[in-house]
CSV table of N, CA and C and ligand atoms in Angstrom, one decimal:
chain,number,residue,atom,x,y,z
A,1,MET,N,-30.4,-2.8,-2.7
A,1,MET,CA,-29.1,-2.2,-2.8
A,1,MET,C,-28.5,-2.4,-4.2
A,2,GLU,N,-27.9,-1.4,-4.7
A,2,GLU,CA,-27.3,-1.5,-6.1
A,2,GLU,C,-26.1,-2.5,-6.1
A,3,ASP,N,-26.0,-3.3,-7.2
A,3,ASP,CA,-24.8,-4.2,-7.3
A,3,ASP,C,-23.5,-3.3,-7.3
A,4,PRO,N,-22.4,-3.8,-6.7
A,4,PRO,CA,-21.2,-3.1,-6.7
A,4,PRO,C,-20.7,-3.0,-8.1
A,5,ALA,N,-19.9,-2.0,-8.4
A,5,ALA,CA,-19.3,-1.9,-9.8
A,5,ALA,C,-18.3,-3.0,-10.0
A,6,PRO,N,-18.2,-3.5,-11.2
A,6,PRO,CA,-17.2,-4.6,-11.5
A,6,PRO,C,-15.8,-4.0,-11.3
A,7,ILE,N,-14.9,-4.8,-10.8
A,7,ILE,CA,-13.6,-4.3,-10.5
A,7,ILE,C,-12.6,-5.1,-11.4
A,8,VAL,N,-11.8,-4.4,-12.1
A,8,VAL,CA,-10.7,-5.0,-12.8
A,8,VAL,C,-9.4,-4.5,-12.2
A,9,PHE,N,-8.5,-5.4,-11.8
A,9,PHE,CA,-7.3,-5.0,-11.0
A,9,PHE,C,-6.1,-5.3,-11.9
A,10,TYR,N,-5.4,-4.3,-12.3
A,10,TYR,CA,-4.2,-4.5,-13.1
A,10,TYR,C,-3.0,-4.5,-12.1
A,11,THR,N,-2.3,-5.6,-12.1
A,11,THR,CA,-1.3,-5.8,-11.0
A,11,THR,C,-0.1,-6.7,-11.5
A,12,ASN,N,0.8,-6.8,-10.6
A,12,ASN,CA,1.9,-7.8,-10.7
A,12,ASN,C,2.2,-8.2,-9.3
A,13,ARG,N,2.1,-9.5,-9.0
A,13,ARG,CA,2.2,-9.9,-7.6
A,13,ARG,C,3.6,-9.8,-7.1
A,14,ASN,N,4.6,-9.4,-7.9
A,14,ASN,CA,5.9,-9.1,-7.4
A,14,ASN,C,6.1,-7.7,-6.9
A,15,CYS,N,5.1,-6.9,-7.2
A,15,CYS,CA,5.2,-5.4,-6.9
A,15,CYS,C,4.8,-5.2,-5.5
A,16,PRO,N,5.7,-4.7,-4.6
A,16,PRO,CA,5.3,-4.4,-3.3
A,16,PRO,C,4.3,-3.3,-3.1
A,17,TRP,N,4.2,-2.4,-4.0
A,17,TRP,CA,3.2,-1.3,-4.0
A,17,TRP,C,1.8,-1.9,-4.3
A,18,ALA,N,1.8,-2.8,-5.2
A,18,ALA,CA,0.5,-3.4,-5.6
A,18,ALA,C,0.0,-4.3,-4.4
A,19,HIS,N,0.9,-4.7,-3.5
A,19,HIS,CA,0.4,-5.5,-2.4
A,19,HIS,C,-0.6,-4.7,-1.5
A,20,ARG,N,-0.4,-3.4,-1.5
A,20,ARG,CA,-1.4,-2.6,-0.7
A,20,ARG,C,-2.8,-2.9,-1.2
A,21,ALA,N,-2.9,-2.8,-2.5
A,21,ALA,CA,-4.3,-3.0,-3.1
A,21,ALA,C,-4.7,-4.4,-3.0
A,22,HIS,N,-3.8,-5.4,-3.2
A,22,HIS,CA,-4.2,-6.8,-3.0
A,22,HIS,C,-4.7,-7.0,-1.5
A,23,ILE,N,-4.0,-6.4,-0.6
A,23,ILE,CA,-4.4,-6.7,0.8
A,23,ILE,C,-5.8,-6.0,1.1
A,24,ALA,N,-6.0,-4.8,0.6
A,24,ALA,CA,-7.3,-4.1,0.8
A,24,ALA,C,-8.4,-4.9,0.1
A,25,LEU,N,-8.2,-5.4,-1.1
A,25,LEU,CA,-9.2,-6.2,-1.8
A,25,LEU,C,-9.5,-7.5,-0.9
A,26,ALA,N,-8.5,-8.1,-0.5
A,26,ALA,CA,-8.7,-9.4,0.3
A,26,ALA,C,-9.4,-9.1,1.6
A,27,GLU,N,-8.9,-8.0,2.3
A,27,GLU,CA,-9.5,-7.7,3.6
A,27,GLU,C,-11.0,-7.4,3.5
A,28,MET,N,-11.4,-6.8,2.3
A,28,MET,CA,-12.8,-6.4,2.2
A,28,MET,C,-13.6,-7.5,1.5
A,29,GLY,N,-12.9,-8.6,1.1
A,29,GLY,CA,-13.6,-9.7,0.4
A,29,GLY,C,-14.3,-9.3,-0.9
A,30,LEU,N,-13.7,-8.4,-1.6
A,30,LEU,CA,-14.3,-8.0,-2.9
A,30,LEU,C,-13.9,-8.9,-4.0
A,31,CYS,N,-14.8,-9.1,-4.9
A,31,CYS,CA,-14.6,-9.9,-6.1
A,31,CYS,C,-14.0,-9.0,-7.2
A,32,TYR,N,-13.1,-9.5,-7.9
A,32,TYR,CA,-12.5,-8.7,-9.0
A,32,TYR,C,-11.8,-9.6,-10.0
A,33,LYS,N,-11.6,-9.0,-11.2
A,33,LYS,CA,-10.8,-9.7,-12.2
A,33,LYS,C,-9.4,-9.2,-12.1
A,34,GLU,N,-8.4,-10.1,-12.1
A,34,GLU,CA,-7.0,-9.7,-12.0
A,34,GLU,C,-6.4,-9.8,-13.4
A,35,VAL,N,-5.7,-8.7,-13.8
A,35,VAL,CA,-4.9,-8.7,-15.0
A,35,VAL,C,-3.5,-8.5,-14.7
A,36,HIS,N,-2.7,-9.5,-15.1
A,36,HIS,CA,-1.2,-9.4,-14.8
A,36,HIS,C,-0.5,-8.5,-15.8
A,37,ILE,N,0.2,-7.5,-15.3
A,37,ILE,CA,1.0,-6.6,-16.2
A,37,ILE,C,2.5,-7.0,-16.0
A,38,ASP,N,3.2,-7.3,-17.0
A,38,ASP,CA,4.6,-7.6,-17.0
A,38,ASP,C,5.4,-6.3,-17.2
A,39,TYR,N,5.9,-5.8,-16.1
A,39,TYR,CA,6.6,-4.5,-16.2
A,39,TYR,C,8.1,-4.6,-16.6
A,40,SER,N,8.5,-5.8,-16.9
A,40,SER,CA,9.9,-6.0,-17.4
A,40,SER,C,9.9,-5.7,-18.9
A,41,VAL,N,8.8,-5.6,-19.5
A,41,VAL,CA,8.7,-5.3,-21.0
A,41,VAL,C,7.9,-4.0,-21.2
A,42,PRO,N,8.1,-3.4,-22.3
A,42,PRO,CA,7.3,-2.1,-22.5
A,42,PRO,C,5.8,-2.4,-22.4
A,43,ARG,N,5.1,-1.4,-21.8
A,43,ARG,CA,3.7,-1.6,-21.6
A,43,ARG,C,2.9,-1.5,-23.0
A,44,THR,N,1.8,-2.1,-23.1
A,44,THR,CA,1.0,-2.0,-24.3
A,44,THR,C,0.4,-0.6,-24.4
A,45,ARG,N,0.0,-0.3,-25.6
A,45,ARG,CA,-0.7,1.0,-25.8
A,45,ARG,C,-2.0,1.0,-25.0
A,46,GLU,N,-2.7,-0.2,-24.9
A,46,GLU,CA,-3.9,-0.3,-24.2
A,46,GLU,C,-3.7,0.1,-22.7
A,47,TYR,N,-2.6,-0.5,-22.1
A,47,TYR,CA,-2.4,-0.3,-20.7
A,47,TYR,C,-2.0,1.2,-20.4
A,48,LEU,N,-1.2,1.7,-21.4
A,48,LEU,CA,-0.8,3.1,-21.2
A,48,LEU,C,-2.0,4.1,-21.2
A,49,GLN,N,-3.1,3.6,-21.9
A,49,GLN,CA,-4.3,4.5,-21.9
A,49,GLN,C,-5.0,4.4,-20.5
A,50,ILE,N,-4.8,3.2,-19.9
A,50,ILE,CA,-5.4,3.1,-18.6
A,50,ILE,C,-4.6,3.8,-17.5
A,51,ASN,N,-3.3,3.6,-17.6
A,51,ASN,CA,-2.3,4.3,-16.7
A,51,ASN,C,-1.1,4.8,-17.5
A,52,PRO,N,-1.2,6.1,-17.8
A,52,PRO,CA,-0.1,6.7,-18.6
A,52,PRO,C,1.2,6.6,-18.0
A,53,ARG,N,1.3,6.4,-16.7
A,53,ARG,CA,2.6,6.2,-16.1
A,53,ARG,C,3.2,4.8,-16.3
A,54,GLY,N,2.3,3.9,-16.8
A,54,GLY,CA,2.7,2.6,-17.1
A,54,GLY,C,2.9,1.7,-15.9
A,55,GLN,N,2.6,2.2,-14.7
A,55,GLN,CA,2.9,1.5,-13.5
A,55,GLN,C,1.7,0.6,-13.0
A,56,VAL,N,2.0,-0.4,-12.2
A,56,VAL,CA,1.0,-1.1,-11.4
A,56,VAL,C,1.1,-0.6,-10.0
A,57,PRO,N,0.0,-0.7,-9.2
A,57,PRO,CA,-1.3,-1.2,-9.6
A,57,PRO,C,-2.2,-0.1,-10.2
A,58,THR,N,-3.2,-0.6,-10.9
A,58,THR,CA,-4.3,0.3,-11.4
A,58,THR,C,-5.6,-0.5,-11.1
A,59,LEU,N,-6.6,0.3,-10.7
A,59,LEU,CA,-7.9,-0.3,-10.4
A,59,LEU,C,-8.9,0.3,-11.3
A,60,VAL,N,-9.7,-0.5,-12.1
A,60,VAL,CA,-10.8,0.0,-12.8
A,60,VAL,C,-12.0,-0.4,-12.1
A,61,TYR,N,-12.8,0.6,-11.7
A,61,TYR,CA,-14.0,0.4,-10.9
A,61,TYR,C,-15.2,0.9,-11.7
A,62,GLY,N,-15.8,-0.1,-12.3
A,62,GLY,CA,-16.9,0.3,-13.3
A,62,GLY,C,-16.2,1.0,-14.4
A,63,THR,N,-16.6,2.3,-14.6
A,63,THR,CA,-16.0,3.1,-15.7
A,63,THR,C,-14.9,4.0,-15.2
A,64,GLN,N,-14.6,4.0,-13.9
A,64,GLN,CA,-13.6,4.9,-13.3
A,64,GLN,C,-12.3,4.2,-13.1
A,65,ILE,N,-11.2,5.0,-13.4
A,65,ILE,CA,-9.9,4.5,-13.2
A,65,ILE,C,-9.2,5.1,-12.0
A,66,ILE,N,-8.7,4.2,-11.1
A,66,ILE,CA,-8.0,4.7,-9.9
A,66,ILE,C,-6.6,4.2,-9.9
A,67,ARG,N,-5.7,5.2,-9.8
A,67,ARG,CA,-4.2,4.9,-9.9
A,67,ARG,C,-3.5,5.2,-8.6
A,68,GLU,N,-2.4,4.6,-8.4
A,68,GLU,CA,-1.5,4.8,-7.2
A,68,GLU,C,-2.0,4.0,-6.1
A,69,SER,N,-1.1,3.1,-5.6
A,69,SER,CA,-1.4,2.1,-4.6
A,69,SER,C,-2.1,2.7,-3.3
A,70,ALA,N,-1.6,3.7,-2.8
A,70,ALA,CA,-2.2,4.2,-1.5
A,70,ALA,C,-3.6,4.8,-1.8
A,71,ILE,N,-3.8,5.4,-3.0
A,71,ILE,CA,-5.1,5.9,-3.3
A,71,ILE,C,-6.1,4.8,-3.6
A,72,VAL,N,-5.6,3.8,-4.3
A,72,VAL,CA,-6.4,2.6,-4.6
A,72,VAL,C,-6.9,2.0,-3.3
A,73,ALA,N,-6.0,1.8,-2.3
A,73,ALA,CA,-6.3,1.1,-1.1
A,73,ALA,C,-7.4,2.0,-0.3
A,74,GLN,N,-7.1,3.3,-0.3
A,74,GLN,CA,-8.1,4.2,0.4
A,74,GLN,C,-9.4,4.2,-0.3
A,75,PHE,N,-9.3,4.3,-1.6
A,75,PHE,CA,-10.6,4.3,-2.4
A,75,PHE,C,-11.4,3.1,-2.1
A,76,LEU,N,-10.8,1.9,-2.0
A,76,LEU,CA,-11.5,0.7,-1.8
A,76,LEU,C,-12.2,0.8,-0.4
A,77,ALA,N,-11.4,1.2,0.6
A,77,ALA,CA,-12.0,1.4,1.9
A,77,ALA,C,-13.2,2.3,1.9
A,78,ASP,N,-13.1,3.4,1.2
A,78,ASP,CA,-14.1,4.4,1.2
A,78,ASP,C,-15.3,4.0,0.3
A,79,SER,N,-15.1,3.0,-0.5
A,79,SER,CA,-16.2,2.7,-1.5
A,79,SER,C,-17.2,1.7,-0.9
A,80,VAL,N,-16.9,1.1,0.2
A,80,VAL,CA,-17.8,0.1,0.8
A,80,VAL,C,-18.1,0.6,2.2
A,81,PRO,N,-19.5,0.7,2.5
A,81,PRO,CA,-19.8,1.2,3.9
A,81,PRO,C,-19.4,0.2,5.0
A,82,SER,N,-19.1,0.7,6.1
A,82,SER,CA,-18.8,-0.1,7.3
A,82,SER,C,-17.6,-1.1,7.1
A,83,THR,N,-16.6,-0.7,6.5
A,83,THR,CA,-15.4,-1.6,6.5
A,83,THR,C,-14.6,-1.3,7.7
A,84,HIS,N,-13.8,-2.2,8.1
A,84,HIS,CA,-12.9,-2.0,9.3
A,84,HIS,C,-11.6,-1.2,8.9
A,85,LEU,N,-11.5,-0.9,7.6
A,85,LEU,CA,-10.3,-0.2,7.1
A,85,LEU,C,-10.4,1.4,7.3
A,86,THR,N,-11.1,1.8,8.3
A,86,THR,CA,-11.2,3.2,8.7
A,86,THR,C,-11.6,4.1,7.6
A,87,PRO,N,-12.7,4.0,7.0
A,87,PRO,CA,-13.1,4.9,5.9
A,87,PRO,C,-13.4,6.3,6.6
A,88,ARG,N,-13.6,7.3,5.7
A,88,ARG,CA,-13.9,8.6,6.3
A,88,ARG,C,-15.4,8.6,6.7
A,89,THR,N,-15.7,8.8,8.0
A,89,THR,CA,-17.0,8.7,8.4
A,89,THR,C,-17.6,10.0,8.9
A,90,GLY,N,-16.6,11.0,9.2
A,90,GLY,CA,-17.1,12.2,9.8
A,90,GLY,C,-17.1,12.2,11.3
A,91,GLU,N,-16.9,11.0,11.9
A,91,GLU,CA,-16.8,10.8,13.4
A,91,GLU,C,-15.4,11.3,13.8
A,92,PRO,N,-15.3,12.1,14.9
A,92,PRO,CA,-14.0,12.6,15.3
A,92,PRO,C,-13.0,11.5,15.6
A,93,GLU,N,-13.5,10.4,16.3
A,93,GLU,CA,-12.5,9.3,16.7
A,93,GLU,C,-12.0,8.7,15.4
A,94,ASP,N,-12.8,8.6,14.4
A,94,ASP,CA,-12.2,8.0,13.1
A,94,ASP,C,-11.2,8.9,12.5
A,95,ALA,N,-11.5,10.2,12.6
A,95,ALA,CA,-10.6,11.2,12.0
A,95,ALA,C,-9.3,11.2,12.7
A,96,VAL,N,-9.3,11.0,14.0
A,96,VAL,CA,-8.1,10.9,14.8
A,96,VAL,C,-7.3,9.7,14.4
A,97,MET,N,-8.0,8.6,14.3
A,97,MET,CA,-7.3,7.3,14.0
A,97,MET,C,-6.7,7.4,12.6
A,98,ARG,N,-7.4,8.0,11.7
A,98,ARG,CA,-6.9,8.2,10.3
A,98,ARG,C,-5.6,9.1,10.3
A,99,ALA,N,-5.7,10.1,11.1
A,99,ALA,CA,-4.5,11.0,11.2
A,99,ALA,C,-3.3,10.3,11.8
A,100,GLN,N,-3.6,9.4,12.8
A,100,GLN,CA,-2.5,8.7,13.5
A,100,GLN,C,-1.9,7.7,12.5
A,101,MET,N,-2.8,7.0,11.7
A,101,MET,CA,-2.3,6.0,10.8
A,101,MET,C,-1.5,6.7,9.7
A,102,ALA,N,-2.0,7.9,9.2
A,102,ALA,CA,-1.2,8.6,8.2
A,102,ALA,C,0.1,9.1,8.7
A,103,TYR,N,0.2,9.5,10.0
A,103,TYR,CA,1.5,9.9,10.5
A,103,TYR,C,2.5,8.7,10.6
A,104,PHE,N,1.9,7.5,11.0
A,104,PHE,CA,2.7,6.3,11.1
A,104,PHE,C,3.3,6.0,9.7
A,105,VAL,N,2.5,6.0,8.7
A,105,VAL,CA,3.0,5.7,7.3
A,105,VAL,C,4.0,6.8,6.9
A,106,GLU,N,3.7,8.1,7.2
A,106,GLU,CA,4.6,9.2,6.8
A,106,GLU,C,5.9,9.0,7.5
A,107,THR,N,5.9,8.6,8.8
A,107,THR,CA,7.1,8.4,9.5
A,107,THR,C,8.0,7.4,8.9
A,108,TYR,N,7.4,6.3,8.5
A,108,TYR,CA,8.2,5.2,7.8
A,108,TYR,C,8.9,5.8,6.6
A,109,PHE,N,8.1,6.4,5.7
A,109,PHE,CA,8.7,6.9,4.5
A,109,PHE,C,9.7,8.0,4.7
A,110,ALA,N,9.4,8.9,5.6
A,110,ALA,CA,10.3,10.0,5.9
A,110,ALA,C,11.6,9.6,6.6
A,111,ARG,N,11.5,8.6,7.5
A,111,ARG,CA,12.6,8.4,8.4
A,111,ARG,C,13.3,7.0,8.3
A,112,VAL,N,12.6,6.1,7.7
A,112,VAL,CA,13.1,4.7,7.7
A,112,VAL,C,13.4,4.1,6.3
A,113,ASN,N,12.5,4.4,5.4
A,113,ASN,CA,12.6,3.8,4.1
A,113,ASN,C,13.9,4.2,3.4
A,114,LYS,N,14.5,5.3,3.7
A,114,LYS,CA,15.7,5.8,3.0
A,114,LYS,C,16.8,4.8,3.2
A,115,TYR,N,16.8,3.9,4.2
A,115,TYR,CA,17.9,2.9,4.3
A,115,TYR,C,17.6,1.6,3.6
A,116,TYR,N,16.3,1.4,3.2
A,116,TYR,CA,15.8,0.2,2.7
A,116,TYR,C,16.4,-0.1,1.2
A,117,TYR,N,16.1,0.8,0.3
A,117,TYR,CA,16.5,0.5,-1.1
A,117,TYR,C,18.0,0.5,-1.2
A,118,PRO,N,18.7,1.4,-0.6
A,118,PRO,CA,20.2,1.3,-0.6
A,118,PRO,C,20.7,0.0,-0.1
A,119,ALA,N,20.1,-0.6,0.9
A,119,ALA,CA,20.5,-1.8,1.5
A,119,ALA,C,20.3,-2.9,0.4
A,120,ILE,N,19.2,-2.9,-0.3
A,120,ILE,CA,19.0,-3.9,-1.3
A,120,ILE,C,20.0,-3.8,-2.4
A,121,ALA,N,20.4,-2.5,-2.7
A,121,ALA,CA,21.3,-2.3,-3.8
A,121,ALA,C,22.8,-2.3,-3.4
A,122,ALA,N,23.0,-2.6,-2.1
A,122,ALA,CA,24.4,-2.6,-1.6
A,122,ALA,C,25.3,-3.6,-2.4
A,123,GLN,N,26.5,-3.2,-2.6
A,123,GLN,CA,27.4,-4.0,-3.5
A,123,GLN,C,28.2,-5.0,-2.6
A,124,THR,N,28.3,-4.7,-1.3
A,124,THR,CA,29.0,-5.7,-0.5
A,124,THR,C,28.2,-6.0,0.7
A,125,GLU,N,28.5,-7.2,1.4
A,125,GLU,CA,27.8,-7.6,2.6
A,125,GLU,C,28.0,-6.6,3.7
A,126,VAL,N,29.2,-6.1,3.8
A,126,VAL,CA,29.5,-5.1,4.9
A,126,VAL,C,28.6,-3.9,4.7
A,127,GLU,N,28.5,-3.4,3.5
A,127,GLU,CA,27.7,-2.2,3.3
A,127,GLU,C,26.2,-2.5,3.6
A,128,ALA,N,25.8,-3.7,3.1
A,128,ALA,CA,24.4,-4.1,3.3
A,128,ALA,C,24.1,-4.2,4.8
A,129,ASP,N,25.1,-4.8,5.6
A,129,ASP,CA,24.9,-5.0,7.0
A,129,ASP,C,24.8,-3.7,7.7
A,130,ALA,N,25.6,-2.8,7.3
A,130,ALA,CA,25.6,-1.4,8.0
A,130,ALA,C,24.3,-0.7,7.7
A,131,LEU,N,23.8,-0.8,6.5
A,131,LEU,CA,22.5,-0.2,6.2
A,131,LEU,C,21.4,-0.9,6.9
A,132,GLY,N,21.5,-2.2,7.1
A,132,GLY,CA,20.5,-3.0,7.8
A,132,GLY,C,20.5,-2.5,9.3
A,133,VAL,N,21.6,-2.3,9.9
A,133,VAL,CA,21.7,-1.8,11.3
A,133,VAL,C,21.0,-0.4,11.3
A,134,GLN,N,21.3,0.4,10.4
A,134,GLN,CA,20.7,1.8,10.4
A,134,GLN,C,19.1,1.7,10.2
A,135,PHE,N,18.7,0.7,9.4
A,135,PHE,CA,17.3,0.5,9.2
A,135,PHE,C,16.6,0.1,10.5
A,136,ASN,N,17.2,-0.9,11.1
A,136,ASN,CA,16.7,-1.4,12.4
A,136,ASN,C,16.7,-0.3,13.5
A,137,ASP,N,17.7,0.4,13.5
A,137,ASP,CA,17.8,1.5,14.5
A,137,ASP,C,16.7,2.5,14.3
A,138,ALA,N,16.5,2.9,13.0
A,138,ALA,CA,15.4,3.8,12.7
A,138,ALA,C,14.0,3.3,13.0
A,139,VAL,N,13.8,2.0,12.8
A,139,VAL,CA,12.6,1.4,13.2
A,139,VAL,C,12.3,1.5,14.7
A,140,CYS,N,13.4,1.2,15.4
A,140,CYS,CA,13.3,1.2,16.9
A,140,CYS,C,13.0,2.7,17.4
A,141,ALA,N,13.8,3.6,16.8
A,141,ALA,CA,13.7,5.0,17.3
A,141,ALA,C,12.4,5.7,16.8
A,142,GLU,N,12.0,5.4,15.6
A,142,GLU,CA,10.9,6.2,15.0
A,142,GLU,C,9.5,5.5,15.0
A,143,MET,N,9.6,4.2,14.8
A,143,MET,CA,8.3,3.5,14.6
A,143,MET,C,7.8,2.9,15.9
A,144,GLU,N,8.7,2.3,16.7
A,144,GLU,CA,8.3,1.6,17.9
A,144,GLU,C,7.4,2.5,18.8
A,145,PRO,N,7.8,3.8,19.0
A,145,PRO,CA,7.0,4.6,19.9
A,145,PRO,C,5.6,4.8,19.4
A,146,LEU,N,5.4,4.6,18.1
A,146,LEU,CA,4.0,4.8,17.6
A,146,LEU,C,3.2,3.6,17.7
A,147,LEU,N,3.8,2.5,18.2
A,147,LEU,CA,3.1,1.2,18.3
A,147,LEU,C,2.9,0.8,19.7
A,148,GLN,N,2.9,1.7,20.6
A,148,GLN,CA,2.7,1.4,22.0
A,148,GLN,C,1.4,0.6,22.3
A,149,ASP,N,0.4,1.1,21.7
A,149,ASP,CA,-0.9,0.4,21.9
A,149,ASP,C,-1.3,-0.6,20.8
A,150,ALA,N,-0.4,-0.9,20.0
A,150,ALA,CA,-0.7,-1.9,18.9
A,150,ALA,C,-0.8,-3.3,19.5
A,151,GLY,N,-1.9,-3.9,19.3
A,151,GLY,CA,-2.1,-5.2,19.9
A,151,GLY,C,-3.5,-5.7,19.5
A,152,PRO,N,-3.6,-6.6,18.5
A,152,PRO,CA,-2.5,-7.0,17.7
A,152,PRO,C,-2.2,-6.0,16.6
A,153,PHE,N,-3.1,-5.1,16.3
A,153,PHE,CA,-2.8,-4.2,15.1
A,153,PHE,C,-2.8,-2.8,15.6
A,154,PHE,N,-2.6,-1.9,14.6
A,154,PHE,CA,-2.4,-0.5,14.9
A,154,PHE,C,-3.5,0.1,15.8
A,155,GLY,N,-3.1,0.8,16.8
A,155,GLY,CA,-4.1,1.5,17.7
A,155,GLY,C,-4.9,0.5,18.5
A,156,GLY,N,-4.5,-0.7,18.6
A,156,GLY,CA,-5.3,-1.7,19.4
A,156,GLY,C,-6.4,-2.4,18.6
A,157,SER,N,-6.4,-2.1,17.3
A,157,SER,CA,-7.4,-2.8,16.5
A,157,SER,C,-7.3,-4.3,16.5
A,158,LYS,N,-8.4,-4.9,16.4
A,158,LYS,CA,-8.4,-6.4,16.4
A,158,LYS,C,-8.2,-6.9,15.0
A,159,GLN,N,-8.4,-6.0,14.0
A,159,GLN,CA,-8.3,-6.4,12.6
A,159,GLN,C,-7.2,-5.5,12.0
A,160,LEU,N,-6.7,-5.9,10.8
A,160,LEU,CA,-5.8,-5.1,10.0
A,160,LEU,C,-6.4,-3.7,9.8
A,161,THR,N,-5.5,-2.7,9.9
A,161,THR,CA,-6.0,-1.3,9.7
A,161,THR,C,-5.3,-0.8,8.4
A,162,MET,N,-5.7,0.4,8.0
A,162,MET,CA,-5.0,1.0,6.8
A,162,MET,C,-3.5,1.2,7.1
A,163,ALA,N,-3.1,1.3,8.4
A,163,ALA,CA,-1.7,1.5,8.7
A,163,ALA,C,-0.9,0.3,8.2
A,164,GLU,N,-1.5,-0.9,8.5
A,164,GLU,CA,-0.8,-2.2,8.0
A,164,GLU,C,-0.9,-2.3,6.5
A,165,VAL,N,-2.1,-2.0,6.0
A,165,VAL,CA,-2.3,-2.1,4.5
A,165,VAL,C,-1.2,-1.3,3.8
A,166,ARG,N,-0.9,-0.1,4.3
A,166,ARG,CA,0.0,0.8,3.6
A,166,ARG,C,1.5,0.5,4.0
A,167,GLN,N,1.7,-0.3,5.1
A,167,GLN,CA,3.1,-0.6,5.5
A,167,GLN,C,3.5,-2.0,5.1
A,168,LEU,N,2.5,-2.9,5.0
A,168,LEU,CA,2.9,-4.3,4.8
A,168,LEU,C,3.6,-4.5,3.5
A,169,HIS,N,3.5,-3.6,2.6
A,169,HIS,CA,4.2,-3.8,1.3
A,169,HIS,C,5.7,-3.9,1.5
A,170,THR,N,6.2,-3.2,2.5
A,170,THR,CA,7.6,-3.3,2.8
A,170,THR,C,7.9,-4.6,3.5
A,171,VAL,N,7.1,-4.9,4.5
A,171,VAL,CA,7.4,-6.1,5.3
A,171,VAL,C,7.4,-7.3,4.3
A,172,SER,N,6.5,-7.2,3.3
A,172,SER,CA,6.2,-8.4,2.5
A,172,SER,C,7.4,-8.7,1.6
A,173,VAL,N,8.3,-7.7,1.4
A,173,VAL,CA,9.5,-8.1,0.6
A,173,VAL,C,10.7,-8.2,1.4
A,174,CYS,N,10.6,-8.1,2.7
A,174,CYS,CA,11.8,-8.3,3.6
A,174,CYS,C,12.3,-9.7,3.6
B,1,GSH,N1,3.8,5.3,-6.5
B,1,GSH,C1,3.4,4.1,-7.2
B,1,GSH,C2,4.6,3.2,-7.4
B,1,GSH,C3,4.2,1.9,-8.2
B,1,GSH,C4,5.4,1.3,-8.8
B,1,GSH,O1,6.6,1.8,-8.7
B,1,GSH,N2,5.2,0.2,-9.5
B,1,GSH,C5,6.3,-0.5,-10.2
B,1,GSH,C6,6.3,-2.0,-9.9
B,1,GSH,S1,6.7,-2.3,-8.2
B,1,GSH,C7,6.1,-0.3,-11.7
B,1,GSH,O2,5.0,-0.4,-12.2
B,1,GSH,N3,7.2,-0.2,-12.4
B,1,GSH,C8,7.1,-0.1,-13.9
B,1,GSH,C9,7.6,1.2,-14.4
B,1,GSH,O3,7.7,2.2,-13.6
B,1,GSH,O4,7.7,1.4,-15.6
B,1,GSH,C10,2.3,3.4,-6.4
B,1,GSH,O5,2.4,3.4,-5.2
B,1,GSH,O6,1.3,2.9,-7.0
């Protein structure tokens, strides 16, 4: 079997989006070189060539550059055969699981996340508390029904799934 391509991972451990890729790399036990990017200062010309948006995370896989956290996480899952992170296999049950996970993530960003950043940016405790209540209510109304069979992980999986990989970034900064 061919050696896997060397992986260089440009990241910042404070970035919740980058956590998606960190979690996928850890779940899959992949070896990689980590390069810290300080996004509090202007990005270097070299980094902007790797990622013209200047954002983290970015994954360099051999000679290929993969950008955007969700795409990086899915790419990693798809790049290794038989991972538990539900790669595209062509099997109908995997396709259904992927669709359900995608809907779960979409629901969070469409219905819940809108309360999250305003709560962080709230100027008063009263405002923050009110947004916190709205956030919790939205979780109960929108997310809980999609987690009926979660135990311990999405869809009854015994291991972390891509649903958690793509959601944990928010939990991790709560
Ligand atoms: N949609 C991007 C968002 C990544 C993102 O916003 N990263 C932030 C750090 S958490 C960043 O690099 N900010 C620096 C900048 O935008 O200049 C992804 O999911 O990868």
